[in-house]
Amino acid sequence: MTMKYQLRKLIMSAAATLSALSLNAAGDIEINNLGVNNTLVRIKGDSRYVLLPVQESNEDARINVIVDGKIVETIYVRMATSRTDFTVPYDLSPYKGKNVILDVVTPQSRSSVREAKGDVCWKNISLTDTLDLTDRELQYRPLFHHTPQYGWMNDPNGMFYKDGVWHLYYQWNPYGSKWQNLSWGHSTSTDLINWEHQPVALTPDGLGYIFSGSSAIDHNNTAGFGEDAVVAIYTSAGTNQMQSLAYSNNDGADFTVLTSNPIITLESEARDPNFFWNEQTGEWNLALAHALDHEMLFFTSPDLKNWTLQSSFGKGLGAQDGVWECPDLFRLPVDGTDKEKWVLICNINPGGPFGGSGVQYFVGDWDGKKFTVDTDADGKVPTKWLDHGKDNYALVSWSDTPDGRRTAIGWMSNWDYAAEVPTSQYRSANTLPRELSLFTASDGQIYMANVPSPEVISLRDRLVTSVKNSSLNSKDKVYNLPAVNDGVCEFTVDFNAETADSIMMTLSNKAGEHVDMVYNPATHTLSFDRRNSGNVGFSDAFPVVTVAPTHETDGKVSLRVFIDRSSIELFGNEGRFSMTNLVFPTHPYTTLEIKSLGGKARMSNLRIYSIKLY
Ligand code: FRU
């Protein structure tokens, strides 16, 4: 080898190490590794989406989207380093024909640029015009519950009904399956069962992420946004939290964000505004969670833009072990009579009945400015929970519903483990839609009942099992769940405990995994044990037994149970008690076994239905 040749080789290899530039696998994206944790990604092709490779276990990279030299958006994505778990699409269509650069700052410390260059995301990043949205979560994605098409979801929020369409917005991360980039995802339905995915409705802006809030139709045009404008008020979560307004003149498809936002500011953490038109007082009312103070604040307004603080409620009352979030305030008839009471929902996390998050509520009166809570015979304020499972949170109701309905929906997960559940293409579903009402229980207290919305009945397909009347003893009666759709079903059953100490229902699969539900007439409780229900190991907080008060005095319960792959919802005695629990069996449950212990009991009207989507 000559000296000259050796010198040339040396110069070439020095140039190679110094050159930041490389290309992705397809050659239509230019990668400039500028340093150990900074890379410029230049989009060369003309496609609609760039697919960003994600590795869930990584920390978020910060990506500034630079269009013709200006930052138009900042998003956070767990860019893949050693393995691509899945990709998330970033929509380039608004920037067609412009220069798009992603300025990526990765959090991983790299010993050298050479190492940073080796991150798999630079090779796997790609352009596409079409998205492959094929469901990869066949084992656990529910069949008849609302789920996001992909990405992380928490609270349902901003829901309203207009012209036959139920609008459901939700806290959504379009760029990953953990909490981040909070936007308002949007789905619509004409029957509360079949949901159509709509384009994202609100995305983070200069004031911050778009946290939870509510929407209503401004029928009297009090704000001047136009006839029947849909108004959304939500929390802008930047360095601190403040409340902002956006309105829509096309039925909630697109929102115009008020340029004079925020509309409510406070010195301390407050979020999740929930507002409604109060016909009795002729003004707008708004409840706001004063999260760390464990209370709700109440405001009034003539025009949705100017709000006056009127009062607060909740300090020292009810469950106080967590932040108060997502309020809802509405009127309901009591026991189906003309008598009415107000309900104030105060979601709380942690401090829920079985750890983590839960739906707490208070019953009382509302005069348009102040909430006064009902007390029990001893003058105390009882703590009340809407659901006695572990997986119903941030439940709030639709505004502008027809026929005086109070229809609500909750996020079917728990902050204890929501980011760890064994799904990744989508993370979390919503509960079934439910109708709320009030009833007086034997302790003299008024409680809130919730039953599946009437539309849910249309899901019933074939009656696969029907038992009119049967005596129960300690020998299991065994029934098969429908084979179609891997056991997804609804079943109803009535029990009379007679001389039995308890009645037990067990769902099980071929792997020996099981869920045990036990009705105990002496303690007036129904328990749900998911400790052996399947994959329970992803969080210590998951394997639990949840217990509901049955509110009966005669040893009789009527149950309606919905099994949808990874969720079980149980409604008892016309919704006087309910339980929502997630389960992740490694194989679908195939059988339902029923027996009584310590004596004989009677079972009637067992009906198992397969489910159809239409
Ligand atoms: C409740 C909550 C809300 C907040 C939102 C953020 O689950 O913490 O208080 O607005 O989630 O995603």
XYZ file of C-alpha atoms and ligand atoms in Angstrom:
626
model
C 0.000 0.000 0.000
C 1.453 3.347 -1.017
C 1.703 6.312 1.327
C -0.565 8.307 -0.971
C -3.292 5.674 -0.844
C -3.080 5.430 2.950
C -3.378 9.193 3.278
C -6.400 9.277 1.008
C -8.093 6.537 3.037
C -7.438 8.441 6.236
C -8.930 11.651 4.831
C -11.978 9.762 3.526
C -12.718 8.037 6.799
C -12.309 11.325 8.711
C -14.819 12.879 6.328
C -17.189 9.960 6.855
C -17.153 10.390 10.629
C -17.573 14.113 10.315
C -20.477 13.927 7.886
C -23.712 13.967 9.840
C -25.769 13.037 6.826
C -27.397 9.693 6.107
C -30.675 8.456 4.680
C -33.488 6.307 6.059
C -33.970 2.829 4.599
C -36.265 4.014 1.798
C -33.984 6.936 0.935
C -36.695 9.609 1.066
C -35.795 11.111 4.433
C -32.490 12.790 5.178
C -31.067 12.243 8.646
C -28.581 14.709 10.093
C -27.123 13.462 13.366
C -25.863 16.730 14.791
C -24.728 15.552 18.188
C -25.156 12.868 20.813
C -28.840 13.688 21.275
C -29.910 15.998 18.490
C -30.947 14.971 15.010
C -32.502 16.928 12.166
C -34.866 14.880 10.042
C -35.526 16.447 6.646
C -38.570 15.174 4.783
C -37.638 14.796 1.108
C -40.611 12.899 -0.255
C -44.106 14.255 -0.856
C -46.178 11.776 1.157
C -49.067 12.440 3.518
C -47.597 10.946 6.695
C -44.240 10.365 8.271
C -44.272 7.231 10.448
C -42.287 7.689 13.650
C -40.864 4.487 15.191
C -41.715 4.120 18.903
C -40.059 2.104 21.647
C -42.436 2.222 24.609
C -39.823 1.766 27.315
C -37.862 4.846 26.192
C -38.240 8.358 27.503
C -39.884 10.924 25.247
C -37.884 12.719 22.616
C -38.906 16.350 22.012
C -39.649 17.021 18.376
C -40.005 20.558 17.034
C -41.797 20.464 13.707
C -40.173 23.198 11.610
C -41.988 24.309 8.472
C -40.214 26.791 6.187
C -38.008 27.758 9.095
C -40.712 28.265 11.729
C -41.675 25.968 14.603
C -45.321 25.053 14.031
C -45.683 22.403 16.710
C -43.790 20.529 19.408
C -44.638 16.889 20.029
C -43.180 14.271 22.338
C -42.503 10.760 21.038
C -40.669 7.776 22.550
C -38.354 7.398 19.553
C -37.044 3.851 19.143
C -33.408 3.174 19.902
C -32.919 -0.613 19.940
C -36.320 -1.943 18.824
C -39.420 -0.562 17.090
C -42.573 -1.558 19.022
C -44.907 0.262 16.644
C -45.013 3.431 14.557
C -47.183 6.519 14.952
C -48.199 8.745 12.032
C -47.522 12.464 11.886
C -49.760 14.126 9.302
C -47.776 16.237 6.835
C -50.726 17.226 4.629
C -51.064 20.779 6.066
C -47.486 21.447 4.924
C -47.639 20.156 1.370
C -45.037 21.775 -0.860
C -43.157 23.271 2.092
C -39.856 22.427 3.720
C -40.480 20.213 6.715
C -37.766 19.438 9.228
C -38.224 17.514 12.461
C -35.743 18.781 15.030
C -35.472 15.794 17.370
C -33.881 16.032 20.804
C -33.589 12.557 22.291
C -33.272 12.160 26.057
C -30.936 9.143 26.012
C -27.377 10.066 26.723
C -25.191 8.603 24.002
C -21.487 8.173 24.402
C -20.842 9.253 20.813
C -22.628 10.507 17.739
C -21.722 7.197 16.126
C -23.804 5.438 18.786
C -26.670 7.906 18.341
C -26.558 7.243 14.598
C -27.202 3.579 15.287
C -30.648 4.187 16.847
C -33.119 2.113 14.849
C -35.553 5.005 14.473
C -33.340 6.675 11.840
C -33.399 3.625 9.638
C -37.058 2.764 10.273
C -38.578 6.216 9.949
C -40.614 6.243 6.730
C -43.127 8.068 4.570
C -46.531 6.767 3.527
C -49.760 7.933 1.973
C -51.965 5.353 3.647
C -52.186 4.108 7.221
C -52.404 0.464 8.142
C -54.978 0.556 10.920
C -55.585 -3.186 11.021
C -56.447 -4.148 14.586
C -53.450 -5.854 16.191
C -55.162 -6.209 19.552
C -57.671 -8.956 18.765
C -57.190 -10.572 22.157
C -58.096 -7.581 24.295
C -59.628 -4.779 22.245
C -63.302 -4.675 23.222
C -65.836 -5.425 20.526
C -68.690 -3.171 21.653
C -67.006 -0.482 23.721
C -65.560 2.736 22.390
C -61.787 2.651 21.920
C -59.453 5.058 20.133
C -58.288 3.823 16.734
C -54.744 3.920 18.080
C -52.814 5.655 20.825
C -53.423 6.461 24.448
C -56.828 7.600 25.743
C -57.953 8.828 29.159
C -61.027 10.842 30.209
C -64.084 11.111 27.989
C -64.930 14.828 27.969
C -66.688 17.636 26.129
C -69.575 15.388 25.154
C -72.732 16.879 23.646
C -75.716 15.652 21.638
C -76.986 17.515 18.578
C -79.364 16.621 15.767
C -79.346 12.894 16.456
C -75.564 12.626 16.875
C -73.756 11.801 20.108
C -70.382 13.550 20.152
C -67.694 12.004 22.299
C -64.347 13.737 22.800
C -61.565 12.186 24.811
C -58.099 12.854 26.154
C -55.899 11.473 23.403
C -52.228 11.025 22.655
C -51.976 10.527 18.873
C -48.227 9.882 19.130
C -47.951 7.021 21.591
C -49.690 4.645 23.971
C -48.807 6.441 27.166
C -50.103 9.786 28.508
C -48.627 12.664 26.478
C -49.474 15.319 23.816
C -52.989 15.721 25.241
C -55.487 16.565 22.518
C -59.234 16.120 22.139
C -59.835 13.008 20.053
C -63.346 12.910 18.572
C -65.830 10.141 17.796
C -69.481 10.324 16.816
C -72.385 7.907 17.008
C -76.083 7.880 16.262
C -76.763 4.977 18.639
C -74.116 5.197 21.407
C -72.785 1.798 20.293
C -71.204 2.162 16.862
C -68.611 4.917 16.919
C -67.057 6.654 13.940
C -63.610 8.125 14.362
C -63.359 11.787 13.421
C -60.322 14.009 12.908
C -58.741 15.325 16.095
C -60.759 18.322 17.366
C -58.325 20.310 19.518
C -54.531 20.035 19.678
C -51.993 21.618 22.039
C -51.312 25.306 21.468
C -49.177 28.038 23.001
C -51.096 27.826 26.287
C -50.444 24.119 26.675
C -52.028 20.729 26.362
C -55.779 20.417 25.938
C -56.920 18.817 29.181
C -60.457 17.787 30.064
C -63.449 20.083 29.853
C -67.022 20.188 28.665
C -69.150 21.463 25.788
C -72.666 22.810 25.374
C -74.755 24.413 22.675
C -75.211 28.151 23.158
C -78.884 28.131 22.160
C -79.392 31.819 23.008
C -76.149 32.926 21.347
C -75.080 34.542 24.630
C -71.449 34.508 23.515
C -72.144 35.886 20.049
C -70.397 33.025 18.246
C -73.419 32.400 16.049
C -76.645 30.429 16.119
C -76.355 27.129 17.958
C -72.591 27.380 18.206
C -71.041 24.531 20.158
C -68.851 25.964 22.903
C -66.078 23.978 24.564
C -64.380 25.118 27.769
C -61.312 23.143 28.745
C -58.109 23.360 30.720
C -55.013 24.671 28.977
C -52.189 22.879 30.737
C -48.907 24.685 30.190
C -46.482 25.522 32.957
C -49.660 25.994 35.005
C -53.325 25.258 34.462
C -55.861 27.789 33.198
C -59.232 27.593 31.498
C -59.756 28.308 27.815
C -62.633 28.472 25.352
C -63.111 27.301 21.788
C -66.251 27.259 19.667
C -67.506 25.415 16.652
C -69.922 26.474 13.938
C -69.928 23.077 12.270
C -71.341 20.842 15.019
C -68.094 20.141 16.804
C -66.028 19.036 13.805
C -63.605 21.995 13.983
C -63.136 24.469 16.786
C -61.971 28.062 16.699
C -59.813 28.762 19.717
C -60.515 32.133 21.327
C -57.503 34.370 20.730
C -58.085 36.101 24.082
C -57.702 32.854 26.072
C -57.393 32.049 28.935
C -60.821 32.988 30.272
C -60.289 31.863 33.899
C -57.005 32.030 35.788
C -56.320 31.167 39.435
C -53.256 31.129 41.643
C -53.512 27.387 42.247
C -54.061 24.176 40.266
C -57.605 24.012 38.879
C -58.947 22.023 35.955
C -61.683 20.205 34.059
C -64.355 22.954 33.773
C -67.887 21.631 33.495
C -70.550 24.151 32.506
C -74.253 24.251 31.695
C -77.037 26.761 31.072
C -79.113 27.157 34.224
C -82.679 27.807 33.068
C -83.834 28.698 36.582
C -81.336 31.545 37.007
C -80.864 32.462 33.348
C -77.082 32.276 33.395
C -74.240 29.882 32.811
C -72.901 27.834 35.747
C -69.478 26.232 35.826
C -67.846 23.781 38.233
C -64.058 23.603 38.337
C -61.895 21.088 40.190
C -59.609 22.857 42.651
C -57.519 19.743 42.453
C -54.981 19.956 45.272
C -57.424 21.671 47.628
C -59.806 18.691 47.285
C -62.778 20.896 46.498
C -64.868 22.214 43.626
C -65.184 25.897 42.728
C -68.340 27.351 41.200
C -68.575 30.252 38.757
C -71.387 32.035 36.921
C -71.372 33.897 33.618
C -73.828 35.721 31.343
C -71.803 35.123 28.158
C -69.413 32.165 28.620
C -66.391 34.467 28.435
C -66.570 36.413 31.705
C -66.845 34.278 34.802
C -67.397 35.237 38.459
C -66.316 32.955 41.291
C -69.313 32.342 43.561
C -68.491 29.586 46.043
C -66.624 26.382 46.757
C -67.639 22.984 48.068
C -65.965 19.910 49.428
C -63.070 20.826 51.735
C -62.812 18.050 54.308
C -65.836 16.186 52.916
C -66.088 12.712 51.407
C -62.959 10.993 50.139
C -60.006 13.367 50.373
C -57.020 11.123 49.703
C -56.347 12.355 46.194
C -56.757 15.222 43.768
C -60.304 16.179 42.886
C -60.884 16.162 39.139
C -63.555 16.147 36.442
C -66.688 17.547 38.129
C -70.204 17.261 36.775
C -73.285 18.951 38.210
C -76.871 18.156 37.216
C -80.420 17.645 38.443
C -82.195 14.289 38.592
C -85.620 13.094 39.718
C -85.680 10.989 42.902
C -87.323 7.543 42.756
C -88.933 8.479 39.452
C -91.125 11.122 41.149
C -91.418 14.899 40.707
C -88.976 15.435 43.544
C -85.574 16.510 42.258
C -82.099 16.653 43.738
C -78.751 17.840 42.411
C -75.774 15.584 42.018
C -72.181 16.804 42.116
C -69.708 14.292 40.698
C -66.192 14.716 42.082
C -63.843 12.210 40.484
C -60.856 11.538 42.727
C -57.380 10.078 42.209
C -55.944 8.352 44.189
C -58.279 7.579 47.096
C -60.831 5.563 45.084
C -62.677 2.714 46.856
C -60.103 0.059 45.838
C -57.071 2.261 45.354
C -56.275 4.633 42.542
C -59.045 6.531 40.837
C -62.822 6.437 41.407
C -66.124 8.259 40.782
C -67.249 9.983 43.966
C -70.473 11.999 44.107
C -72.539 14.084 46.510
C -76.317 14.554 46.546
C -77.787 17.902 47.579
C -79.178 21.186 46.324
C -77.876 23.843 43.955
C -79.256 27.366 43.899
C -77.263 28.555 40.909
C -74.385 29.779 43.055
C -73.836 27.351 45.899
C -74.000 23.585 46.448
C -75.507 22.364 49.735
C -74.957 18.708 50.504
C -77.457 16.303 52.123
C -76.356 14.825 55.429
C -77.303 11.550 57.073
C -79.340 11.214 60.299
C -76.233 12.052 62.364
C -75.535 15.203 60.384
C -72.571 13.593 58.624
C -71.806 13.679 54.908
C -71.604 10.104 53.617
C -68.962 9.148 51.046
C -70.692 7.756 47.944
C -69.226 5.943 44.925
C -70.993 5.435 41.636
C -69.158 2.249 40.746
C -67.628 -0.367 43.023
C -65.176 -1.798 40.528
C -61.699 -0.484 39.979
C -62.025 0.627 36.366
C -64.457 3.459 35.957
C -63.032 6.945 36.177
C -63.614 10.507 35.003
C -67.259 9.637 34.366
C -69.178 12.683 33.142
C -72.401 13.178 31.226
C -73.485 14.445 27.804
C -74.990 17.907 27.505
C -78.104 18.735 25.478
C -79.413 15.158 25.609
C -82.919 14.384 24.327
C -85.921 13.323 26.453
C -84.462 14.557 29.734
C -81.896 11.773 29.676
C -78.771 11.992 31.827
C -76.399 9.822 29.869
C -72.836 9.370 31.100
C -69.697 7.458 30.201
C -66.471 6.759 32.080
C -62.887 5.915 31.222
C -62.562 2.152 31.760
C -59.205 2.116 33.510
C -57.432 3.260 36.633
C -54.503 5.639 37.016
C -52.858 2.929 39.173
C -51.910 0.935 36.051
C -53.504 2.514 32.953
C -50.122 2.925 31.262
C -49.084 -0.677 32.008
C -52.076 -2.722 30.814
C -51.022 -5.311 28.198
C -52.149 -3.517 25.037
C -50.188 -1.056 22.940
C -51.846 -0.216 19.619
C -54.639 1.358 21.673
C -54.621 1.914 25.402
C -57.942 2.044 27.216
C -61.595 1.826 26.335
C -64.595 3.713 27.642
C -67.350 2.091 29.711
C -70.740 1.319 28.254
C -72.894 4.455 28.069
C -75.105 4.616 31.152
C -78.297 6.338 32.256
C -78.182 7.956 35.678
C -81.038 8.227 38.183
C -81.552 8.667 41.935
C -83.122 6.265 44.413
C -83.726 6.227 48.150
C -82.067 3.236 49.828
C -83.093 1.436 53.021
C -80.709 3.637 55.043
C -82.786 6.658 54.046
C -80.016 8.072 51.885
C -80.393 9.059 48.250
C -77.929 7.290 45.949
C -77.239 7.417 42.239
C -78.067 4.362 40.121
C -76.613 3.651 36.686
C -77.896 1.247 34.056
C -76.679 0.605 30.514
C -78.270 3.060 28.094
C -81.401 1.624 26.374
C -79.499 1.423 23.051
C -77.281 -1.318 24.537
C -80.106 -3.866 24.349
C -79.769 -3.887 20.557
C -76.411 -5.631 20.929
C -78.145 -8.864 21.918
C -77.878 -11.429 19.161
C -78.720 -15.073 19.859
C -80.073 -16.343 23.149
C -77.583 -19.181 23.594
C -78.705 -20.291 27.056
C -82.019 -19.820 28.827
C -82.858 -21.294 32.248
C -86.209 -20.263 33.637
C -85.915 -21.665 37.116
C -83.352 -23.783 38.883
C -82.388 -24.716 42.409
C -78.786 -24.081 43.401
C -76.636 -26.076 45.808
C -72.947 -26.657 46.368
C -72.567 -28.519 43.067
C -71.619 -26.211 40.196
C -74.055 -25.723 37.361
C -71.954 -25.190 34.263
C -72.955 -23.059 31.268
C -70.989 -22.340 28.120
C -70.371 -18.805 27.021
C -71.065 -18.226 23.305
C -68.313 -19.634 21.108
C -68.747 -16.814 18.622
C -66.494 -13.779 19.273
C -64.505 -15.691 21.917
C -67.175 -15.585 24.612
C -68.083 -11.918 24.280
C -71.603 -11.787 25.725
C -74.246 -10.318 27.949
C -75.953 -12.422 30.593
C -78.783 -11.712 32.993
C -79.728 -13.733 36.063
C -81.924 -13.395 39.165
C -80.943 -14.917 42.499
C -82.914 -15.548 45.654
C -80.470 -16.550 48.393
C -83.124 -18.470 50.410
C -81.120 -20.534 52.950
C -77.713 -20.081 51.329
C -74.844 -18.150 52.897
C -73.671 -17.072 49.490
C -74.051 -17.567 45.757
C -70.961 -17.840 43.623
C -70.520 -17.278 39.888
C -67.220 -18.223 38.298
C -65.995 -17.365 34.824
C -63.112 -19.539 33.711
C -61.010 -20.553 30.723
C -58.949 -23.530 29.575
C -55.852 -22.157 31.304
C -57.604 -22.429 34.685
C -57.841 -18.663 35.026
C -60.993 -17.472 36.721
C -63.032 -14.557 38.022
C -65.168 -15.238 41.107
C -68.234 -13.155 41.885
C -69.895 -13.826 45.244
C -73.221 -12.494 46.471
C -73.493 -12.471 50.257
C -77.043 -11.759 51.496
C -75.967 -11.326 55.147
C -73.523 -8.524 54.406
C -75.599 -7.246 51.456
C -72.553 -7.242 49.258
C -71.350 -8.623 45.966
C -67.634 -9.176 45.529
C -65.534 -9.575 42.399
C -62.203 -11.373 42.688
C -59.854 -10.954 39.739
C -56.680 -12.123 41.471
C -56.570 -15.242 39.265
C -58.242 -13.741 36.213
C -55.260 -14.086 33.825
C -52.384 -11.690 33.289
C -52.380 -9.728 36.535
C -48.624 -9.299 36.899
C -48.116 -5.987 35.091
C -48.963 -4.029 38.256
C -49.177 -4.860 41.977
C -52.307 -2.736 42.100
C -54.171 -4.911 39.573
C -54.940 -8.200 41.405
C -57.724 -7.082 43.759
C -61.130 -8.045 45.127
C -63.721 -5.294 44.679
C -66.909 -5.228 46.784
C -70.230 -3.466 46.144
C -73.084 -2.819 48.583
C -76.170 -4.410 47.029
C -78.666 -2.085 48.741
C -81.253 -4.890 49.117
C -82.800 -6.332 52.278
C -84.562 -9.411 50.951
C -81.769 -11.697 49.735
C -82.630 -11.063 46.086
C -80.426 -9.677 43.364
C -80.978 -9.323 39.619
C -77.807 -9.015 37.593
C -76.912 -7.858 34.114
C -73.318 -8.651 33.169
C -71.340 -7.666 30.056
C -68.150 -9.471 29.072
C -66.166 -7.811 26.309
C -62.742 -9.480 25.957
C -60.870 -7.448 28.575
C -63.719 -5.899 30.524
C -66.526 -7.062 32.770
C -69.326 -4.679 33.721
C -71.897 -5.790 36.224
C -75.155 -3.963 36.973
C -77.321 -5.123 39.894
C -80.924 -4.426 40.870
C -81.640 -1.879 38.156
C -78.272 -0.240 38.559
C -78.472 0.287 42.314
C -74.998 -1.178 42.353
C -72.460 -1.548 39.577
C -68.947 -2.795 39.072
C -66.572 -2.207 36.203
C -63.407 -4.279 36.168
C -60.742 -5.024 33.583
C -59.422 -8.570 33.100
C -56.686 -9.888 30.808
C -57.225 -13.663 30.504
C -54.548 -15.429 28.462
C -57.385 -17.345 26.740
C -61.018 -16.221 26.509
C -63.334 -17.292 29.317
C -65.505 -20.147 28.082
C -67.703 -21.186 31.007
C -69.919 -19.700 33.674
C -70.336 -21.863 36.787
C -72.947 -21.084 39.394
C -73.480 -22.610 42.844
C -74.704 -21.762 46.316
C -72.775 -22.301 49.522
C -74.060 -23.102 53.024
C -77.623 -23.831 51.877
C -79.968 -23.799 48.917
C -80.751 -20.874 46.689
C -82.882 -20.213 43.659
C -81.781 -19.024 40.275
C -84.204 -17.770 37.659
C -84.117 -16.153 34.235
C -80.546 -16.999 33.383
C -80.114 -15.745 29.831
C -76.850 -15.694 27.968
C -76.768 -13.681 24.739
C -74.124 -13.562 22.090
C -73.401 -10.064 20.828
C -73.819 -8.664 17.357
C -72.530 -5.442 15.977
C -74.777 -4.125 13.280
C -58.224 13.030 34.975
C -57.212 14.038 34.494
C -57.851 15.415 34.432
C -57.031 16.109 33.393
C -56.734 14.997 32.435
C -55.406 15.128 31.765
O -57.954 11.731 34.594
O -56.095 14.035 35.316
O -57.889 16.077 35.671
O -57.722 17.150 32.775
O -56.787 13.798 33.165
O -55.237 14.187 30.785
